[in-house]
């Protein structure tokens, strides 16, 4: 899934351009060993649905999903596994809504009262019978399947390519001190906003300036713990790709959300190590040719809890580029 490209429905409406893009989430919890999901009631439409809303100017699809969940039910969400998007026609044309699973761990919910006047926790079967838009059942079915397969409770592992740096040709000092270009400084701010959709509080970075400067605005915003790893630099990777792979493998040790910032030459080694932990269908989603990621672009892997490091989803996003 790439947030920078036009989305068209390849199922019921093949090739038709999307007129409206929206995003939201299916909040879920396990209550007394039973899976429950949260429906919202919108008085304007007198319907039951999931928290969602249209993309604002200057935001990515994941940012939209997090914002809408917070605005409608007062929940500061971190995105879990992606769920199938739904497509349907409105007066403006074809509308796509992208969904993610969002775990609710006892956090208080505060419906905004205007757009959402009530919420309801219920079993998936009841939710399916109450949903006003039949298309909304599709992401629900996927969520239930993920729960049954022990692939719903996850933590995110995020790979970031550093933002655009000043050209090598115009830099005569040490390579590790080459800074971000003006475009890269703006990209770093966009990366800060995008990463907050998953909110990893651990950050591992190459110590070279362009990586540190890419991740610093995000780390400062959320007070993340930053650790520097020489094995993630271009130089060390060139000498010992095996050590870069070992650092990548160590990301799984703590089973907690983490973001990693590195360089283009190191990306094939990093991605190959992640591929060990996923099935062939997910491996096919990984970029396989140079440059792998554009400056500031990210890959988000969701890792199932208690799964011996099994990656269950792969997504790819560019930060908003002005």
mmCIF file of C-alpha atoms in Angstrom:
data_model
loop_
_atom_site.group_PDB
_atom_site.id
_atom_site.type_symbol
_atom_site.label_atom_id
_atom_site.label_comp_id
_atom_site.label_asym_id
_atom_site.label_seq_id
_atom_site.Cartn_x
_atom_site.Cartn_y
_atom_site.Cartn_z
ATOM 1 C CA UNK A 1 0.000 0.000 0.000
ATOM 2 C CA UNK A 2 1.524 3.313 -1.058
ATOM 3 C CA UNK A 3 -0.007 6.542 0.082
ATOM 4 C CA UNK A 4 1.543 8.630 -2.666
ATOM 5 C CA UNK A 5 -0.090 6.902 -5.615
ATOM 6 C CA UNK A 6 -3.656 7.289 -6.936
ATOM 7 C CA UNK A 7 -5.845 4.488 -5.690
ATOM 8 C CA UNK A 8 -8.296 2.754 -7.980
ATOM 9 C CA UNK A 9 -10.573 -0.138 -7.221
ATOM 10 C CA UNK A 10 -9.378 -3.326 -8.843
ATOM 11 C CA UNK A 11 -12.393 -5.394 -7.751
ATOM 12 C CA UNK A 12 -15.881 -4.120 -8.540
ATOM 13 C CA UNK A 13 -14.725 -0.996 -10.372
ATOM 14 C CA UNK A 14 -11.480 -1.902 -12.172
ATOM 15 C CA UNK A 15 -9.473 1.104 -13.286
ATOM 16 C CA UNK A 16 -12.015 3.682 -12.131
ATOM 17 C CA UNK A 17 -10.291 6.711 -10.582
ATOM 18 C CA UNK A 18 -11.020 7.467 -6.949
ATOM 19 C CA UNK A 19 -12.814 10.752 -6.299
ATOM 20 C CA UNK A 20 -12.665 10.696 -2.492
ATOM 21 C CA UNK A 21 -10.078 9.078 -0.215
ATOM 22 C CA UNK A 22 -10.899 8.466 3.432
ATOM 23 C CA UNK A 23 -9.415 6.479 6.279
ATOM 24 C CA UNK A 24 -10.426 5.056 9.621
ATOM 25 C CA UNK A 25 -10.077 2.168 12.007
ATOM 26 C CA UNK A 26 -11.798 -0.803 13.586
ATOM 27 C CA UNK A 27 -11.198 -0.466 17.340
ATOM 28 C CA UNK A 28 -11.008 -3.836 19.083
ATOM 29 C CA UNK A 29 -10.351 -5.410 22.466
ATOM 30 C CA UNK A 30 -10.440 -8.822 24.109
ATOM 31 C CA UNK A 31 -12.913 -8.858 26.994
ATOM 32 C CA UNK A 32 -13.037 -12.017 29.141
ATOM 33 C CA UNK A 33 -11.376 -13.966 26.316
ATOM 34 C CA UNK A 34 -13.924 -12.719 23.780
ATOM 35 C CA UNK A 35 -13.134 -10.455 20.844
ATOM 36 C CA UNK A 36 -15.181 -7.241 20.769
ATOM 37 C CA UNK A 37 -15.256 -4.377 18.269
ATOM 38 C CA UNK A 38 -16.457 -0.807 18.649
ATOM 39 C CA UNK A 39 -19.226 0.615 16.497
ATOM 40 C CA UNK A 40 -20.069 4.317 16.360
ATOM 41 C CA UNK A 41 -23.481 5.881 15.792
ATOM 42 C CA UNK A 42 -23.655 9.002 13.639
ATOM 43 C CA UNK A 43 -26.836 11.033 14.265
ATOM 44 C CA UNK A 44 -26.493 12.909 10.977
ATOM 45 C CA UNK A 45 -26.990 9.672 9.046
ATOM 46 C CA UNK A 46 -28.604 7.599 11.820
ATOM 47 C CA UNK A 47 -26.208 4.791 10.978
ATOM 48 C CA UNK A 48 -23.731 2.435 12.628
ATOM 49 C CA UNK A 49 -20.228 2.410 11.203
ATOM 50 C CA UNK A 50 -16.519 2.586 12.011
ATOM 51 C CA UNK A 51 -14.649 5.787 12.927
ATOM 52 C CA UNK A 52 -13.481 7.303 9.640
ATOM 53 C CA UNK A 53 -13.266 10.490 7.632
ATOM 54 C CA UNK A 54 -11.878 12.190 4.547
ATOM 55 C CA UNK A 55 -8.244 13.016 3.930
ATOM 56 C CA UNK A 56 -7.244 16.575 4.809
ATOM 57 C CA UNK A 57 -4.875 18.555 2.619
ATOM 58 C CA UNK A 58 -1.279 17.849 3.558
ATOM 59 C CA UNK A 59 -1.735 14.506 5.307
ATOM 60 C CA UNK A 60 -1.119 10.875 4.421
ATOM 61 C CA UNK A 61 -3.704 8.124 4.673
ATOM 62 C CA UNK A 62 -2.330 6.709 7.975
ATOM 63 C CA UNK A 63 -2.291 10.207 9.506
ATOM 64 C CA UNK A 64 -5.917 10.659 8.442
ATOM 65 C CA UNK A 65 -6.959 7.402 10.125
ATOM 66 C CA UNK A 66 -5.330 8.376 13.426
ATOM 67 C CA UNK A 67 -6.764 11.899 13.348
ATOM 68 C CA UNK A 68 -10.302 10.728 12.601
ATOM 69 C CA UNK A 69 -10.250 8.170 15.431
ATOM 70 C CA UNK A 70 -9.121 10.867 17.850
ATOM 71 C CA UNK A 71 -11.640 13.430 16.621
ATOM 72 C CA UNK A 72 -14.628 11.089 16.607
ATOM 73 C CA UNK A 73 -14.129 8.969 19.733
ATOM 74 C CA UNK A 74 -11.322 10.724 21.614
ATOM 75 C CA UNK A 75 -8.906 7.803 21.309
ATOM 76 C CA UNK A 76 -5.211 8.395 20.648
ATOM 77 C CA UNK A 77 -4.709 5.454 18.336
ATOM 78 C CA UNK A 78 -1.662 3.631 17.054
ATOM 79 C CA UNK A 79 -2.312 1.659 13.892
ATOM 80 C CA UNK A 80 -2.180 -2.125 13.886
ATOM 81 C CA UNK A 81 -2.600 -4.493 10.977
ATOM 82 C CA UNK A 82 -4.021 -3.010 7.779
ATOM 83 C CA UNK A 83 -7.493 -4.205 6.820
ATOM 84 C CA UNK A 84 -9.003 -4.386 3.321
ATOM 85 C CA UNK A 85 -10.118 -0.990 2.002
ATOM 86 C CA UNK A 86 -13.711 -0.633 0.893
ATOM 87 C CA UNK A 87 -14.998 1.091 -2.244
ATOM 88 C CA UNK A 88 -18.424 2.503 -2.961
ATOM 89 C CA UNK A 89 -20.031 5.247 -4.989
ATOM 90 C CA UNK A 90 -21.096 8.621 -3.602
ATOM 91 C CA UNK A 91 -22.364 11.675 -5.450
ATOM 92 C CA UNK A 92 -18.803 12.834 -6.235
ATOM 93 C CA UNK A 93 -17.810 9.444 -7.668
ATOM 94 C CA UNK A 94 -15.909 6.435 -6.348
ATOM 95 C CA UNK A 95 -14.897 6.616 -2.679
ATOM 96 C CA UNK A 96 -12.210 4.483 -1.030
ATOM 97 C CA UNK A 97 -11.884 4.073 2.735
ATOM 98 C CA UNK A 98 -8.657 2.599 4.107
ATOM 99 C CA UNK A 99 -8.916 0.817 7.458
ATOM 100 C CA UNK A 100 -6.583 -0.436 10.163
ATOM 101 C CA UNK A 101 -7.164 -2.467 13.290
ATOM 102 C CA UNK A 102 -6.635 -0.412 16.452
ATOM 103 C CA UNK A 103 -6.303 -2.112 19.826
ATOM 104 C CA UNK A 104 -8.034 -0.355 22.737
ATOM 105 C CA UNK A 105 -6.377 -1.213 26.024
ATOM 106 C CA UNK A 106 -8.702 0.324 28.568
ATOM 107 C CA UNK A 107 -8.238 3.832 27.171
ATOM 108 C CA UNK A 108 -11.254 6.055 27.852
ATOM 109 C CA UNK A 109 -13.431 6.869 24.848
ATOM 110 C CA UNK A 110 -14.962 10.312 24.440
ATOM 111 C CA UNK A 111 -17.404 10.535 21.505
ATOM 112 C CA UNK A 112 -17.423 14.072 20.168
ATOM 113 C CA UNK A 113 -21.223 14.327 20.603
ATOM 114 C CA UNK A 114 -21.803 16.067 17.294
ATOM 115 C CA UNK A 115 -20.647 13.621 14.633
ATOM 116 C CA UNK A 116 -20.785 10.638 17.006
ATOM 117 C CA UNK A 117 -23.427 10.561 19.707
ATOM 118 C CA UNK A 118 -22.878 7.018 21.020
ATOM 119 C CA UNK A 119 -20.567 4.021 20.778
ATOM 120 C CA UNK A 120 -21.157 0.317 21.311
ATOM 121 C CA UNK A 121 -18.809 -2.552 22.141
ATOM 122 C CA UNK A 122 -20.184 -5.783 20.750
ATOM 123 C CA UNK A 123 -19.281 -9.190 19.387
ATOM 124 C CA UNK A 124 -18.247 -9.250 15.701
ATOM 125 C CA UNK A 125 -21.406 -11.182 14.780
ATOM 126 C CA UNK A 126 -23.615 -8.458 16.250
ATOM 127 C CA UNK A 127 -21.522 -5.750 14.632
ATOM 128 C CA UNK A 128 -21.967 -7.389 11.232
ATOM 129 C CA UNK A 129 -25.744 -7.314 11.655
ATOM 130 C CA UNK A 130 -25.795 -3.656 12.740
ATOM 131 C CA UNK A 131 -23.436 -2.085 10.202
ATOM 132 C CA UNK A 132 -25.408 0.184 7.894
ATOM 133 C CA UNK A 133 -22.978 -0.085 4.945
ATOM 134 C CA UNK A 134 -22.667 -3.753 3.899
ATOM 135 C CA UNK A 135 -19.138 -3.047 2.592
ATOM 136 C CA UNK A 136 -18.013 -2.354 6.169
ATOM 137 C CA UNK A 137 -18.316 -6.070 6.918
ATOM 138 C CA UNK A 138 -15.287 -6.876 4.741
ATOM 139 C CA UNK A 139 -12.640 -5.323 7.018
ATOM 140 C CA UNK A 140 -14.479 -6.805 10.016
ATOM 141 C CA UNK A 141 -14.212 -10.317 8.568
ATOM 142 C CA UNK A 142 -10.491 -9.770 7.986
ATOM 143 C CA UNK A 143 -10.036 -8.592 11.569
ATOM 144 C CA UNK A 144 -11.834 -11.668 12.924
ATOM 145 C CA UNK A 145 -9.696 -13.965 10.775
ATOM 146 C CA UNK A 146 -6.538 -12.235 12.007
ATOM 147 C CA UNK A 147 -7.684 -12.766 15.592
ATOM 148 C CA UNK A 148 -8.326 -16.459 15.010
ATOM 149 C CA UNK A 149 -4.894 -16.802 13.376
ATOM 150 C CA UNK A 150 -3.192 -14.989 16.286
ATOM 151 C CA UNK A 151 -2.169 -12.197 13.906
ATOM 152 C CA UNK A 152 -4.248 -9.338 15.338
ATOM 153 C CA UNK A 153 -2.218 -8.381 18.421
ATOM 154 C CA UNK A 154 0.950 -6.940 16.871
ATOM 155 C CA UNK A 155 3.774 -4.437 17.276
ATOM 156 C CA UNK A 156 5.217 -2.282 14.461
ATOM 157 C CA UNK A 157 8.745 -2.476 13.065
ATOM 158 C CA UNK A 158 9.369 0.535 10.818
ATOM 159 C CA UNK A 159 12.238 1.018 8.345
ATOM 160 C CA UNK A 160 13.019 4.616 7.309
ATOM 161 C CA UNK A 161 15.346 5.728 4.529
ATOM 162 C CA UNK A 162 16.931 9.019 5.528
ATOM 163 C CA UNK A 163 15.566 12.188 3.946
ATOM 164 C CA UNK A 164 17.210 13.925 0.987
ATOM 165 C CA UNK A 165 20.787 14.952 1.742
ATOM 166 C CA UNK A 166 23.020 17.543 0.106
ATOM 167 C CA UNK A 167 24.681 16.081 -3.026
ATOM 168 C CA UNK A 168 27.918 14.177 -2.535
ATOM 169 C CA UNK A 169 29.454 16.226 -5.348
ATOM 170 C CA UNK A 170 29.012 19.466 -3.406
ATOM 171 C CA UNK A 171 30.300 18.123 -0.083
ATOM 172 C CA UNK A 172 34.056 18.010 0.613
ATOM 173 C CA UNK A 173 34.044 17.107 4.319
ATOM 174 C CA UNK A 174 33.545 13.748 6.031
ATOM 175 C CA UNK A 175 30.756 11.664 4.473
ATOM 176 C CA UNK A 176 29.201 11.023 7.860
ATOM 177 C CA UNK A 177 28.757 14.770 8.349
ATOM 178 C CA UNK A 178 26.907 15.405 5.076
ATOM 179 C CA UNK A 179 23.686 17.174 6.130
ATOM 180 C CA UNK A 180 20.157 17.174 4.830
ATOM 181 C CA UNK A 181 19.251 19.402 1.918
ATOM 182 C CA UNK A 182 16.497 21.993 2.371
ATOM 183 C CA UNK A 183 14.057 19.488 0.859
ATOM 184 C CA UNK A 184 15.309 16.866 3.312
ATOM 185 C CA UNK A 185 14.696 19.138 6.290
ATOM 186 C CA UNK A 186 11.063 19.490 5.183
ATOM 187 C CA UNK A 187 10.854 15.734 4.620
ATOM 188 C CA UNK A 188 12.102 15.112 8.172
ATOM 189 C CA UNK A 189 9.162 17.121 9.519
ATOM 190 C CA UNK A 190 6.797 15.074 7.349
ATOM 191 C CA UNK A 191 8.434 11.850 8.614
ATOM 192 C CA UNK A 192 7.797 13.096 12.152
ATOM 193 C CA UNK A 193 4.069 13.393 11.451
ATOM 194 C CA UNK A 194 3.823 10.083 9.587
ATOM 195 C CA UNK A 195 5.634 7.992 12.220
ATOM 196 C CA UNK A 196 3.209 9.138 14.901
ATOM 197 C CA UNK A 197 0.614 6.845 13.328
ATOM 198 C CA UNK A 198 2.595 3.931 14.851
ATOM 199 C CA UNK A 199 4.417 5.867 17.583
ATOM 200 C CA UNK A 200 7.484 3.675 18.177
ATOM 201 C CA UNK A 201 9.256 4.814 21.336
ATOM 202 C CA UNK A 202 12.467 3.010 20.370
ATOM 203 C CA UNK A 203 14.554 4.411 17.521
ATOM 204 C CA UNK A 204 17.706 2.850 16.084
ATOM 205 C CA UNK A 205 19.691 4.954 13.631
ATOM 206 C CA UNK A 206 22.903 5.166 11.699
ATOM 207 C CA UNK A 207 25.027 7.776 13.534
ATOM 208 C CA UNK A 208 25.677 9.646 10.279
ATOM 209 C CA UNK A 209 24.189 13.132 10.362
ATOM 210 C CA UNK A 210 21.628 12.713 7.590
ATOM 211 C CA UNK A 211 20.014 9.767 9.384
ATOM 212 C CA UNK A 212 20.067 11.405 12.807
ATOM 213 C CA UNK A 213 18.602 14.618 11.362
ATOM 214 C CA UNK A 214 15.827 12.652 9.651
ATOM 215 C CA UNK A 215 14.680 10.912 12.808
ATOM 216 C CA UNK A 216 15.392 13.693 15.340
ATOM 217 C CA UNK A 217 12.163 15.716 14.884
ATOM 218 C CA UNK A 218 10.060 12.586 15.500
ATOM 219 C CA UNK A 219 12.157 11.400 18.445
ATOM 220 C CA UNK A 220 11.922 14.819 20.081
ATOM 221 C CA UNK A 221 8.156 15.046 19.497
ATOM 222 C CA UNK A 222 7.383 11.751 21.270
ATOM 223 C CA UNK A 223 10.399 11.599 23.597
ATOM 224 C CA UNK A 224 11.599 8.375 21.968
ATOM 225 C CA UNK A 225 14.776 6.662 23.098
ATOM 226 C CA UNK A 226 17.381 6.870 20.303
ATOM 227 C CA UNK A 227 20.245 4.412 19.959
ATOM 228 C CA UNK A 228 22.970 4.727 17.313
ATOM 229 C CA UNK A 229 24.368 1.681 15.505
ATOM 230 C CA UNK A 230 27.529 1.902 13.377
ATOM 231 C CA UNK A 231 26.460 -1.233 11.482
ATOM 232 C CA UNK A 232 23.680 0.825 9.853
ATOM 233 C CA UNK A 233 26.104 3.251 8.152
ATOM 234 C CA UNK A 234 27.009 2.908 4.477
ATOM 235 C CA UNK A 235 30.676 2.400 5.360
ATOM 236 C CA UNK A 236 30.176 -0.389 7.902
ATOM 237 C CA UNK A 237 27.569 -2.070 5.742
ATOM 238 C CA UNK A 238 30.007 -2.112 2.839
ATOM 239 C CA UNK A 239 32.631 -3.795 5.002
ATOM 240 C CA UNK A 240 30.327 -6.220 6.818
ATOM 241 C CA UNK A 241 26.734 -6.682 5.594
ATOM 242 C CA UNK A 242 26.493 -9.558 8.079
ATOM 243 C CA UNK A 243 26.684 -7.120 11.004
ATOM 244 C CA UNK A 244 23.955 -4.982 9.451
ATOM 245 C CA UNK A 245 21.803 -8.113 9.215
ATOM 246 C CA UNK A 246 22.545 -8.934 12.863
ATOM 247 C CA UNK A 247 21.450 -5.475 13.991
ATOM 248 C CA UNK A 248 18.253 -5.898 11.959
ATOM 249 C CA UNK A 249 17.596 -9.267 13.579
ATOM 250 C CA UNK A 250 18.101 -7.762 17.042
ATOM 251 C CA UNK A 251 15.095 -5.488 16.456
ATOM 252 C CA UNK A 252 12.856 -8.422 17.342
ATOM 253 C CA UNK A 253 14.413 -8.994 20.765
ATOM 254 C CA UNK A 254 12.246 -6.675 22.862
ATOM 255 C CA UNK A 255 8.955 -7.324 21.042
ATOM 256 C CA UNK A 256 8.171 -3.601 21.185
ATOM 257 C CA UNK A 257 7.539 -0.929 18.553
ATOM 258 C CA UNK A 258 10.743 0.283 16.911
ATOM 259 C CA UNK A 259 11.823 2.534 14.023
ATOM 260 C CA UNK A 260 15.131 2.163 12.170
ATOM 261 C CA UNK A 261 16.761 4.845 10.022
ATOM 262 C CA UNK A 262 19.451 3.824 7.549
ATOM 263 C CA UNK A 263 20.915 4.436 4.079
ATOM 264 C CA UNK A 264 19.956 3.249 0.611
ATOM 265 C CA UNK A 265 22.975 0.904 0.199
ATOM 266 C CA UNK A 266 22.052 -0.908 3.422
ATOM 267 C CA UNK A 267 18.390 -1.391 2.532
ATOM 268 C CA UNK A 268 18.695 -4.672 0.564
ATOM 269 C CA UNK A 269 20.443 -6.317 3.524
ATOM 270 C CA UNK A 270 17.895 -4.972 6.011
ATOM 271 C CA UNK A 271 14.961 -6.056 3.857
ATOM 272 C CA UNK A 272 16.449 -9.496 3.187
ATOM 273 C CA UNK A 273 16.737 -10.081 6.933
ATOM 274 C CA UNK A 274 13.123 -9.019 7.493
ATOM 275 C CA UNK A 275 12.044 -11.321 4.647
ATOM 276 C CA UNK A 276 13.204 -14.302 6.702
ATOM 277 C CA UNK A 277 10.285 -13.639 9.046
ATOM 278 C CA UNK A 278 7.467 -13.446 6.492
ATOM 279 C CA UNK A 279 5.679 -15.646 3.982
ATOM 280 C CA UNK A 280 6.212 -15.481 0.230
ATOM 281 C CA UNK A 281 3.125 -13.314 -0.317
ATOM 282 C CA UNK A 282 4.485 -10.616 1.995
ATOM 283 C CA UNK A 283 8.021 -10.953 0.637
ATOM 284 C CA UNK A 284 6.624 -10.054 -2.775
ATOM 285 C CA UNK A 285 5.492 -6.701 -1.333
ATOM 286 C CA UNK A 286 9.022 -5.682 -0.363
ATOM 287 C CA UNK A 287 10.840 -3.402 -2.823
ATOM 288 C CA UNK A 288 13.370 -5.466 -4.741
ATOM 289 C CA UNK A 289 15.234 -2.987 -6.949
ATOM 290 C CA UNK A 290 17.387 0.075 -6.407
ATOM 291 C CA UNK A 291 16.693 2.581 -4.808
ATOM 292 C CA UNK A 292 14.314 0.365 -2.729
ATOM 293 C CA UNK A 293 12.897 3.424 -0.952
ATOM 294 C CA UNK A 294 12.903 7.096 -1.929
ATOM 295 C CA UNK A 295 14.301 9.602 0.590
ATOM 296 C CA UNK A 296 12.049 9.728 3.671
ATOM 297 C CA UNK A 297 9.974 6.741 2.556
ATOM 298 C CA UNK A 298 9.112 4.039 5.104
ATOM 299 C CA UNK A 299 8.166 0.371 5.314
ATOM 300 C CA UNK A 300 5.924 -0.756 8.179
ATOM 301 C CA UNK A 301 5.970 -4.394 9.252
ATOM 302 C CA UNK A 302 3.498 -5.614 11.876
ATOM 303 C CA UNK A 303 4.927 -8.428 14.007
ATOM 304 C CA UNK A 304 2.558 -10.785 15.825
ATOM 305 C CA UNK A 305 3.016 -10.913 19.585
ATOM 306 C CA UNK A 306 4.236 -14.250 20.907
ATOM 307 C CA UNK A 307 4.818 -15.559 17.401
ATOM 308 C CA UNK A 308 8.592 -16.133 17.338
ATOM 309 C CA UNK A 309 8.967 -12.944 15.306
ATOM 310 C CA UNK A 310 6.387 -13.595 12.599
ATOM 311 C CA UNK A 311 5.727 -10.580 10.358
ATOM 312 C CA UNK A 312 2.051 -10.566 9.359
ATOM 313 C CA UNK A 313 1.733 -7.416 7.231
ATOM 314 C CA UNK A 314 3.894 -5.125 5.086
ATOM 315 C CA UNK A 315 3.033 -1.552 4.059
ATOM 316 C CA UNK A 316 4.972 1.181 2.298
ATOM 317 C CA UNK A 317 4.383 4.934 2.615
ATOM 318 C CA UNK A 318 5.935 8.186 1.532
ATOM 319 C CA UNK A 319 5.671 11.178 3.866
ATOM 320 C CA UNK A 320 3.608 14.063 2.510
ATOM 321 C CA UNK A 321 5.751 15.966 0.009
ATOM 322 C CA UNK A 322 4.964 19.627 -0.457
#
